[in-house]
Short mmCIF file of C-alpha atoms in Angstrom, two decimals:
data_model
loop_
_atom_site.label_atom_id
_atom_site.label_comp_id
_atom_site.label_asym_id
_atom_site.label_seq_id
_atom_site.Cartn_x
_atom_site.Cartn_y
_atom_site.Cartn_z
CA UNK J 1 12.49 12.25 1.37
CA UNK J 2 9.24 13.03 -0.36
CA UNK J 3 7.27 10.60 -1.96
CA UNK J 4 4.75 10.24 -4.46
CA UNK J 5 1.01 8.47 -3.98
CA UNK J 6 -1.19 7.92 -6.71
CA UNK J 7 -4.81 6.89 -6.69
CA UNK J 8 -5.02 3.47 -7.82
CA UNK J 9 -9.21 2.49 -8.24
CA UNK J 10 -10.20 -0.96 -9.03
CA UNK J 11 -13.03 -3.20 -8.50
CA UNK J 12 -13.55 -6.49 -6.51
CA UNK J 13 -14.30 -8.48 -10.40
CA UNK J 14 -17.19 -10.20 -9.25
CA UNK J 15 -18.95 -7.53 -7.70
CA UNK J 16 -20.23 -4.11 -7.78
CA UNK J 17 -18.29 -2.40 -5.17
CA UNK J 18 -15.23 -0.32 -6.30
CA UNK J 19 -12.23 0.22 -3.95
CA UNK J 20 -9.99 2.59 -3.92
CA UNK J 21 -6.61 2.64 -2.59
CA UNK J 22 -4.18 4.73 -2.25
CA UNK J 23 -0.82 3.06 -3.07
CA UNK J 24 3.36 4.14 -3.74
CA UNK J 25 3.12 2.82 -7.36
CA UNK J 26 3.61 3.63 -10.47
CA UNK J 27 1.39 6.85 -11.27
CA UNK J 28 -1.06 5.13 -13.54
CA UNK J 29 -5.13 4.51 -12.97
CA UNK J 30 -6.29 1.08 -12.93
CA UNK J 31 -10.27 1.08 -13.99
CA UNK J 32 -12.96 -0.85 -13.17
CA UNK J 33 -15.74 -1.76 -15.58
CA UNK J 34 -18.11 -4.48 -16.35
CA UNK J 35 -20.85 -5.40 -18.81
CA UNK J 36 -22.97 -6.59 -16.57
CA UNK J 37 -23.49 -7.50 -12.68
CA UNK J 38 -22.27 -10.26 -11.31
CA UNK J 39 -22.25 -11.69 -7.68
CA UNK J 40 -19.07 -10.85 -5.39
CA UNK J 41 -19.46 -15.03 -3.62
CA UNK J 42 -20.33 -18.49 -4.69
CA UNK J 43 -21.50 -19.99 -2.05
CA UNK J 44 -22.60 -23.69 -3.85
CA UNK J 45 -20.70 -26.26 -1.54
CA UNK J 46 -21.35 -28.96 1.07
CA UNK J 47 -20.68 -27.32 4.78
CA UNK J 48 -20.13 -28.29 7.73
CA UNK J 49 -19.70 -26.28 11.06
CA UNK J 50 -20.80 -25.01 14.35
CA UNK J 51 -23.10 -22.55 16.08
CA UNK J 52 -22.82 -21.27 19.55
CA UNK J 53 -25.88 -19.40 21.42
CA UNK J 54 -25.30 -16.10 22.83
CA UNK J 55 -26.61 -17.34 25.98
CA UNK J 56 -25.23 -19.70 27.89
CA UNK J 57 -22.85 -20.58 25.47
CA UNK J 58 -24.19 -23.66 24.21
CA UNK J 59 -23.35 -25.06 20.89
CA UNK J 60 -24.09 -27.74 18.37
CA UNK J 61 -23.82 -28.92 14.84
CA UNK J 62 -24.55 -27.61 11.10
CA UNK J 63 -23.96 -29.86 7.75
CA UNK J 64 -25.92 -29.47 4.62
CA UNK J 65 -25.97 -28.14 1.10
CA UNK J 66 -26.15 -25.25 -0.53
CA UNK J 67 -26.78 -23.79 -4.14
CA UNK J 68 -26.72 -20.87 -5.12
CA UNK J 69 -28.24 -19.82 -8.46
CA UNK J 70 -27.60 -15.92 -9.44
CA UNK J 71 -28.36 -14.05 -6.41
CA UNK J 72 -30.51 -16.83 -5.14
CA UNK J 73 -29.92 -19.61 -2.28
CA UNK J 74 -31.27 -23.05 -1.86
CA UNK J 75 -30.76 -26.28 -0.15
CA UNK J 76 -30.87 -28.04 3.21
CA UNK J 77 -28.76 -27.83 7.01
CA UNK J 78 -29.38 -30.11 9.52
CA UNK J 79 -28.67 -28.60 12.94
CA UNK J 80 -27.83 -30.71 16.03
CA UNK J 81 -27.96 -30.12 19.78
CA UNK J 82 -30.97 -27.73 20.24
CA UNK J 83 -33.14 -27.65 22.80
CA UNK J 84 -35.51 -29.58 20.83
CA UNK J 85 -33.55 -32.17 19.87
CA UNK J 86 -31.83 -32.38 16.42
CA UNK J 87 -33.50 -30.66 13.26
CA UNK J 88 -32.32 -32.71 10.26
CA UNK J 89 -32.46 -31.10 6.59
CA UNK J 90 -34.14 -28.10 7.04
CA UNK J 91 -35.12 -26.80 4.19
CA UNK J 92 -33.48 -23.02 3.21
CA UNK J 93 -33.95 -20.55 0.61
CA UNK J 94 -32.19 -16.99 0.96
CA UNK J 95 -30.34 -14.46 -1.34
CA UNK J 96 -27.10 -13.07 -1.90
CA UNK J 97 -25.83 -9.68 -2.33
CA UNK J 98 -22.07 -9.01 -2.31
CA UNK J 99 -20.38 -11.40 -0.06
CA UNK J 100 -22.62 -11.69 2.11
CA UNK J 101 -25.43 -14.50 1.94
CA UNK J 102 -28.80 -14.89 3.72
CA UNK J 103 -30.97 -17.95 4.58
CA UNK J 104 -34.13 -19.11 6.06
CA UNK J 105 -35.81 -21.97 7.23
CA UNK J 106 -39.00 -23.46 9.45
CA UNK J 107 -38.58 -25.97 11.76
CA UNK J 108 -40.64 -27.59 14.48
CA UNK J 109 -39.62 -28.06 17.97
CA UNK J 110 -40.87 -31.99 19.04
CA UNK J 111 -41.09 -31.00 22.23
CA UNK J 112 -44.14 -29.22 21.71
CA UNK J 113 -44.74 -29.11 18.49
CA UNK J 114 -44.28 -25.17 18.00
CA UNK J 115 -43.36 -23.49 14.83
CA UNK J 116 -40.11 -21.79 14.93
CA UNK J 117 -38.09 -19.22 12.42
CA UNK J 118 -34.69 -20.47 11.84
CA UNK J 119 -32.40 -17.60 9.90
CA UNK J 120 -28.94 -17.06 8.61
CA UNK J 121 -28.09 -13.37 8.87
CA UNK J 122 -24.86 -11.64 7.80
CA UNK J 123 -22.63 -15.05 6.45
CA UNK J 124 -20.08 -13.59 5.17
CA UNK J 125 -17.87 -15.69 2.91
CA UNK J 126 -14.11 -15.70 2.84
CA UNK J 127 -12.94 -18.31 0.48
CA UNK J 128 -14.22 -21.60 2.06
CA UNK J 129 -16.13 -20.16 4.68
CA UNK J 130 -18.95 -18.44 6.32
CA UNK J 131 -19.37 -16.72 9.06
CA UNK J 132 -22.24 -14.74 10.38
CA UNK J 133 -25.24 -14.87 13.11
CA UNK J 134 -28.18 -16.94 13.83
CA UNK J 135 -31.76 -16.32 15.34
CA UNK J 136 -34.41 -18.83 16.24
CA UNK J 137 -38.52 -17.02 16.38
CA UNK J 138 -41.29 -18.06 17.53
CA UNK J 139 -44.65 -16.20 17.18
CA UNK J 140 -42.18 -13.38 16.27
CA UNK J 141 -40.06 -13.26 19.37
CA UNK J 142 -36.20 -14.45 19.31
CA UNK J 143 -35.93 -17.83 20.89
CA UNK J 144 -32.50 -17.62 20.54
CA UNK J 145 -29.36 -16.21 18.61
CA UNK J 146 -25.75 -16.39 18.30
CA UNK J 147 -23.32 -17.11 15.82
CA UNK J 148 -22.19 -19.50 13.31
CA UNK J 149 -19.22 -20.54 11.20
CA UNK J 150 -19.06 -23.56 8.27
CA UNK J 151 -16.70 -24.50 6.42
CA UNK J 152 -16.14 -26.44 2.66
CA UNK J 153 -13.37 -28.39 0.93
CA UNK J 154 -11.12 -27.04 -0.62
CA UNK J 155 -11.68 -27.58 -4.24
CA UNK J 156 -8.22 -26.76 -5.96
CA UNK J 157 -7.51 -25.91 -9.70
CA UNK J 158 -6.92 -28.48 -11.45
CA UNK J 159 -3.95 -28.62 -13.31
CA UNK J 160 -4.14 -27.04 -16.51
CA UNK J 161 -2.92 -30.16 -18.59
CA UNK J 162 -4.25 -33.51 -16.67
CA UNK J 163 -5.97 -35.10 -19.82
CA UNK J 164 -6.14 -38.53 -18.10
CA UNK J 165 -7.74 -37.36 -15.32
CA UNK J 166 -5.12 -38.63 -12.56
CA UNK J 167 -4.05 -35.27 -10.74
CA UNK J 168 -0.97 -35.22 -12.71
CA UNK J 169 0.21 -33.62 -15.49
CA UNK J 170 0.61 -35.15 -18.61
CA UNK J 171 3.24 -34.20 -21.32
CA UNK J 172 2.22 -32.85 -24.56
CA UNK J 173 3.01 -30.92 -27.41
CA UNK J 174 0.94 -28.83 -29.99
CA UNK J 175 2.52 -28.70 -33.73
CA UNK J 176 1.91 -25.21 -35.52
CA UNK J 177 2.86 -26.40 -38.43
CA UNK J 178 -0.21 -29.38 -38.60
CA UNK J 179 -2.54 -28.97 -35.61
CA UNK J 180 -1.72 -31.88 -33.89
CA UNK J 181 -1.41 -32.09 -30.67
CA UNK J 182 0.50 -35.30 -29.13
CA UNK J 183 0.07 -36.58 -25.52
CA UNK J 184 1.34 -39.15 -23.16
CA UNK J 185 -1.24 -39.98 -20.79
CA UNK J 186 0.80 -39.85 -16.85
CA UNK J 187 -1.85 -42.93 -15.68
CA UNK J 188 -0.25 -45.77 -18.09
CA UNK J 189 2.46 -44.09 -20.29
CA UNK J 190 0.83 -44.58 -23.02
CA UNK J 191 0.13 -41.70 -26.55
CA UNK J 192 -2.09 -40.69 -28.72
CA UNK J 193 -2.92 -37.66 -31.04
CA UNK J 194 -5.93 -35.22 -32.14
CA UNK J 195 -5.60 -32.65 -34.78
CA UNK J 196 -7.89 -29.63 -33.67
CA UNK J 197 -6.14 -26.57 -34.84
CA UNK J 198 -3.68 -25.76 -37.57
CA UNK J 199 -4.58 -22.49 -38.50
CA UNK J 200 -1.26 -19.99 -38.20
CA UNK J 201 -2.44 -17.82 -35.95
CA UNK J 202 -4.10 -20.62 -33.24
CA UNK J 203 -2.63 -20.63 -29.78
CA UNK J 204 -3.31 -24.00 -27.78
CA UNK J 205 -5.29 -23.17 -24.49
CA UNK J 206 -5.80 -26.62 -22.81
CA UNK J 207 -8.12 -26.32 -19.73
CA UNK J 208 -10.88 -28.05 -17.86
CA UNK J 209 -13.71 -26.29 -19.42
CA UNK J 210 -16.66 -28.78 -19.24
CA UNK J 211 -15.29 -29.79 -15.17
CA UNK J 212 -15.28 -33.50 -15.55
CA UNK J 213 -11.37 -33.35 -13.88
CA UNK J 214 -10.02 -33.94 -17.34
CA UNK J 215 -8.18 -31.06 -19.61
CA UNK J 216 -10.44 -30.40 -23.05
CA UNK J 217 -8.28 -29.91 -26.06
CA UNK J 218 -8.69 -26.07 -26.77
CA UNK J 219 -7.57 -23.61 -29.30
CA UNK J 220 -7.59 -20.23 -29.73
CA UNK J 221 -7.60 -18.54 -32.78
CA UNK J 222 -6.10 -15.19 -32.78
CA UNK J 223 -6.95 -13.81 -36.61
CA UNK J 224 -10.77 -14.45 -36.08
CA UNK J 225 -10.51 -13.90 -32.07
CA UNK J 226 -12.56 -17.42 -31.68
CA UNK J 227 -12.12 -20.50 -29.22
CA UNK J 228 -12.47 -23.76 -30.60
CA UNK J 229 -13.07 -26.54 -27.90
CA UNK J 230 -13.35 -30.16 -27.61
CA UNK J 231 -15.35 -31.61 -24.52
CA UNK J 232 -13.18 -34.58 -22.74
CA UNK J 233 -16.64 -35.67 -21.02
CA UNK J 234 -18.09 -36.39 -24.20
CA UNK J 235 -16.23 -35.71 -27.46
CA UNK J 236 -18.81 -32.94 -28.93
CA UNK J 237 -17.07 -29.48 -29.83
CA UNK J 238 -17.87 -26.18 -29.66
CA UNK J 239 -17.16 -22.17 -30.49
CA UNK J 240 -16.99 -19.58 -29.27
CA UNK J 241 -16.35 -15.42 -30.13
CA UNK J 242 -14.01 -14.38 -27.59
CA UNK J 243 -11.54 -11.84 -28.45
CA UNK J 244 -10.22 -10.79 -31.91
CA UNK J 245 -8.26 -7.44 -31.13
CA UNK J 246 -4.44 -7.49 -32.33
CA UNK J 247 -3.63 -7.06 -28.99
CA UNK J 248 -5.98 -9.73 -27.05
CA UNK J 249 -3.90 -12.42 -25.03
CA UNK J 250 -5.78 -15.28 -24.06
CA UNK J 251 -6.25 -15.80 -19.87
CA UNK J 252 -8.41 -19.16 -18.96
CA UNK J 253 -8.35 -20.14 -15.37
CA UNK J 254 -11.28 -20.79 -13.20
CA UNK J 255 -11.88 -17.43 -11.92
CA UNK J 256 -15.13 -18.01 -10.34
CA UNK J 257 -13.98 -20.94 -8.56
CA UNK J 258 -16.35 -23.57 -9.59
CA UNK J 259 -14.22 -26.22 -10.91
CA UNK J 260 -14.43 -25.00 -14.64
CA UNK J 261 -11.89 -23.25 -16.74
CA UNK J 262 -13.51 -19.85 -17.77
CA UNK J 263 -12.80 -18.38 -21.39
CA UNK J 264 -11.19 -15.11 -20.85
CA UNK J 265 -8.50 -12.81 -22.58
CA UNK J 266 -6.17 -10.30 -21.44
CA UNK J 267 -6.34 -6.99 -24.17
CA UNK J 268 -2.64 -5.79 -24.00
CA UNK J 269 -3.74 -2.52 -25.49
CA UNK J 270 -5.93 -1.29 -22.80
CA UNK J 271 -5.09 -3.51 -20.18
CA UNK J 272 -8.54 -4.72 -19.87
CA UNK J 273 -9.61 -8.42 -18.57
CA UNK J 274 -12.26 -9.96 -20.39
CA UNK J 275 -13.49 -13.02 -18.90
CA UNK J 276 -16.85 -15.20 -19.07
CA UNK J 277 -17.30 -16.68 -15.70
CA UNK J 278 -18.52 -20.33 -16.72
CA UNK J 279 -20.83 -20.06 -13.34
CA UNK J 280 -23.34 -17.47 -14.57
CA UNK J 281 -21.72 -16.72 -18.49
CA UNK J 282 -22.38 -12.65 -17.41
CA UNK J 283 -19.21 -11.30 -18.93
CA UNK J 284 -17.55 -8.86 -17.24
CA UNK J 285 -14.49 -6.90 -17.52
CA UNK J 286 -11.57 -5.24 -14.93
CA UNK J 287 -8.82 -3.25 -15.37
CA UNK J 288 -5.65 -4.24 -14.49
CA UNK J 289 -2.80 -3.50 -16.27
CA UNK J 290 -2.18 -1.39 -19.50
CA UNK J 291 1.33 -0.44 -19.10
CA UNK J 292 3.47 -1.01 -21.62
CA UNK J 293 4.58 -4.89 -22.19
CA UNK J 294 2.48 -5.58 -19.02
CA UNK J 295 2.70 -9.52 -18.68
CA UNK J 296 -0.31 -11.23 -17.65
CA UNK J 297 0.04 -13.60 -14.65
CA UNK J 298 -3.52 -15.29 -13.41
CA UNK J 299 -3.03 -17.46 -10.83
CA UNK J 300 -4.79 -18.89 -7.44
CA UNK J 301 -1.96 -16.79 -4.89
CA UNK J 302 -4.03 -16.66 -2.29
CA UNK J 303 -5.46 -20.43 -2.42
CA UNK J 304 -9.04 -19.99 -1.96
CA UNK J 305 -9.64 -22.23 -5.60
CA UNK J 306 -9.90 -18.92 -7.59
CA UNK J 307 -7.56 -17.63 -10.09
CA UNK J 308 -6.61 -14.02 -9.76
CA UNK J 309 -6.39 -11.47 -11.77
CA UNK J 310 -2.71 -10.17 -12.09
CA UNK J 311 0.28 -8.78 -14.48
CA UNK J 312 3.98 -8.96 -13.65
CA UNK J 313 5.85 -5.51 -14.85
CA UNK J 314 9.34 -6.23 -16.22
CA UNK J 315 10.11 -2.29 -16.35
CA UNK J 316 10.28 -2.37 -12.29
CA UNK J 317 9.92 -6.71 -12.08
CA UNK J 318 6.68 -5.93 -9.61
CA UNK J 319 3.99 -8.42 -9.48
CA UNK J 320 0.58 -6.88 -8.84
CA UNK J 321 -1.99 -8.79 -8.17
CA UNK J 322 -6.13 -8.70 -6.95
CA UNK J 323 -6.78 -11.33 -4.51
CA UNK J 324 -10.21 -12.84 -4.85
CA UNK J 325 -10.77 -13.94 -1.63
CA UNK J 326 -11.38 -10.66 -0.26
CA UNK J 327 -10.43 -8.09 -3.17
CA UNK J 328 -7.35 -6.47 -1.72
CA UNK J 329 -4.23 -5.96 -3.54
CA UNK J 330 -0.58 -7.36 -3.36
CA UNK J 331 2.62 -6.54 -5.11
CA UNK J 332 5.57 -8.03 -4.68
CA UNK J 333 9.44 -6.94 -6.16
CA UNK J 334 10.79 -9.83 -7.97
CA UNK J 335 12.97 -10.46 -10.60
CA UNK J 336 14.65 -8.20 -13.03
CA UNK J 337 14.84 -7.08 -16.72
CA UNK J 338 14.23 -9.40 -19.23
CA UNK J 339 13.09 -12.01 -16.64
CA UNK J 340 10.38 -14.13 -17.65
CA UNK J 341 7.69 -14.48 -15.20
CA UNK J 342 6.90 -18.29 -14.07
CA UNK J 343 2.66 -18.43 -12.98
CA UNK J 344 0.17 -21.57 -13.24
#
């Protein structure tokens, strides 16, 4: 039986590498664009892990903290078990550029008091870790190299409608017809309404946007394409343009994994994803989508604390999604006509 391929050619969303893949879907071409660059990684986190010398195979310790700001790195690792001893919080700065970081430090052996190179080549992030090689200089010569691995915690989403703050979710209802929204709080039962809305066109889009744990009140008003926010952490509000075409469906989820819901909106027209990563606030857009009644599905599917970018297609009930822990694609048969699709 003969079948069809099609090139399919999308982008890794936080990055500026395009993929291409050739796939037995649909024949339609996904695009990639995006206003402006943004990093592939975050690699901000407290880690912990081990290295282990190419020779010999001795090992030891790493812990420390890193933040990265754009494409730059700082922070501190304390390494354990050299042959000097123990080198706590070493200073590091270093750079990014894809997934894959870079970092640098001096330390000073106590043995004899020598000057030594300590560098981070090659870590390569996969969700919550690194992995990559090592190499120890002095006066320019490799002391010693090998390889290293650390790890984070995993930081999951939280859910989209924990206004208490207590991991759970809380029940609540918006009402169109007056802009209230009424909530029982999940930590002592008890209720309480805010009117933030009431405009016909708003659409209620709850989400952690300020990362204090707690869901912020949120609407989004389709007619004028703005979102309308109230911050849990301290009561001010704020707006923000984001959207405004007939067509524009509104996406948050914490795309760039840093704890924070991200504004972002899914234009059924064109099946373009607009989203402003809360991280850096570079917007950028990806294709994914575009056919017609295309339902958008973000969600974390591969667990790395990211949501992904993904649409479910009731005219063949596929689910296709971009996984952000390493860009590649899934899709998955389920369900059937007139389904409705079940994500976050």
């Amino acid at each position: 039986m003969n079948r069809s391929y099609f090139y399919q050619f999308i982008c890794n969303p936080l990055g500026n590498r395009v993929i291409s893949k050739v796939i037995p879907l649909l024949p339609v071409i996904m695009i990639c664009f995006q206003l402006s660059p943004a990093l592939c990684a975050d690699f901000t986190g407290n880690w912990s892990g081990t290295w282990t010398s190419y020779y010999g195979g001795s090992s030891g310790g790493l812990s420390g903290k890193i933040t990265q700001t754009g494409t730059s790195l700082t922070g501190t690792m304390t390494v354990t078990n050299t042959g000097c001893g123990t080198f706590p919080n070493v200073p590091l700065s270093g750079s990014v550029s894809g997934d894959v970081a870079t970092f640098q430090g001096t330390v000073t052996c106590s043995q004899d008091s020598s000057s030594n190179e300590l560098e981070f080549t090659n870590g390569t992030i996969l969700g919550n870790t690194i992995t990559g090689t090592y190499t120890i200089k002095r006066n320019s010569s490799t002391w010693d190299s090998g390889t290293f691995i650390l790890t984070r915690p995993f930081k999951p989403i939280a859910p989209m409608v924990d206004f208490d703050g207590d991991r759970k979710t809380d029940i609540a209802v918006y009402r169109k017809s007056t802009g209230a929204w009424w909530i029982i709080r999940s930590s002592n039962g008890s209720s309480y309404g805010v009117g933030w809305g009431g405009d016909p066109s708003d659409i209620p889009v709850p989400g952690d946007y300020d990362g204090d744990g707690k869901t912020d009140i949120a609407i989004y008003r389709e007619s004028t394409g703005a979102w309308w926010i109230i911050r849990s952490s301290n009561g001010s509000h704020y707006g923000i343009g984001w959207g405004g075409d007939p067509s524009d469906i509104p996406v948050p989820g914490d795309y760039d994994g840093d704890g924070k819901v991200d504004i972002a909106i899914y234009r059924e027209s064109t099946g373009a994803w607009w989203i402003i990563p809360s991280s850096t606030s570079s917007p950028y857009g990806v294709g994914w989508g575009g056919n017609a009644n295309d339902v958008p599905v973000p969600g974390d599917y591969d667990g790395d604390g990211k949501t992904d970018i993904a649409v479910w297609r009731p005219s063949n009930a596929y689910w296709y999604i971009i996984r952000s822990s390493d860009g590649n694609i899934t899709y998955t048969p389920w369900g059937a006509l007139n389904d409705v699709p079940v994500s976050q």
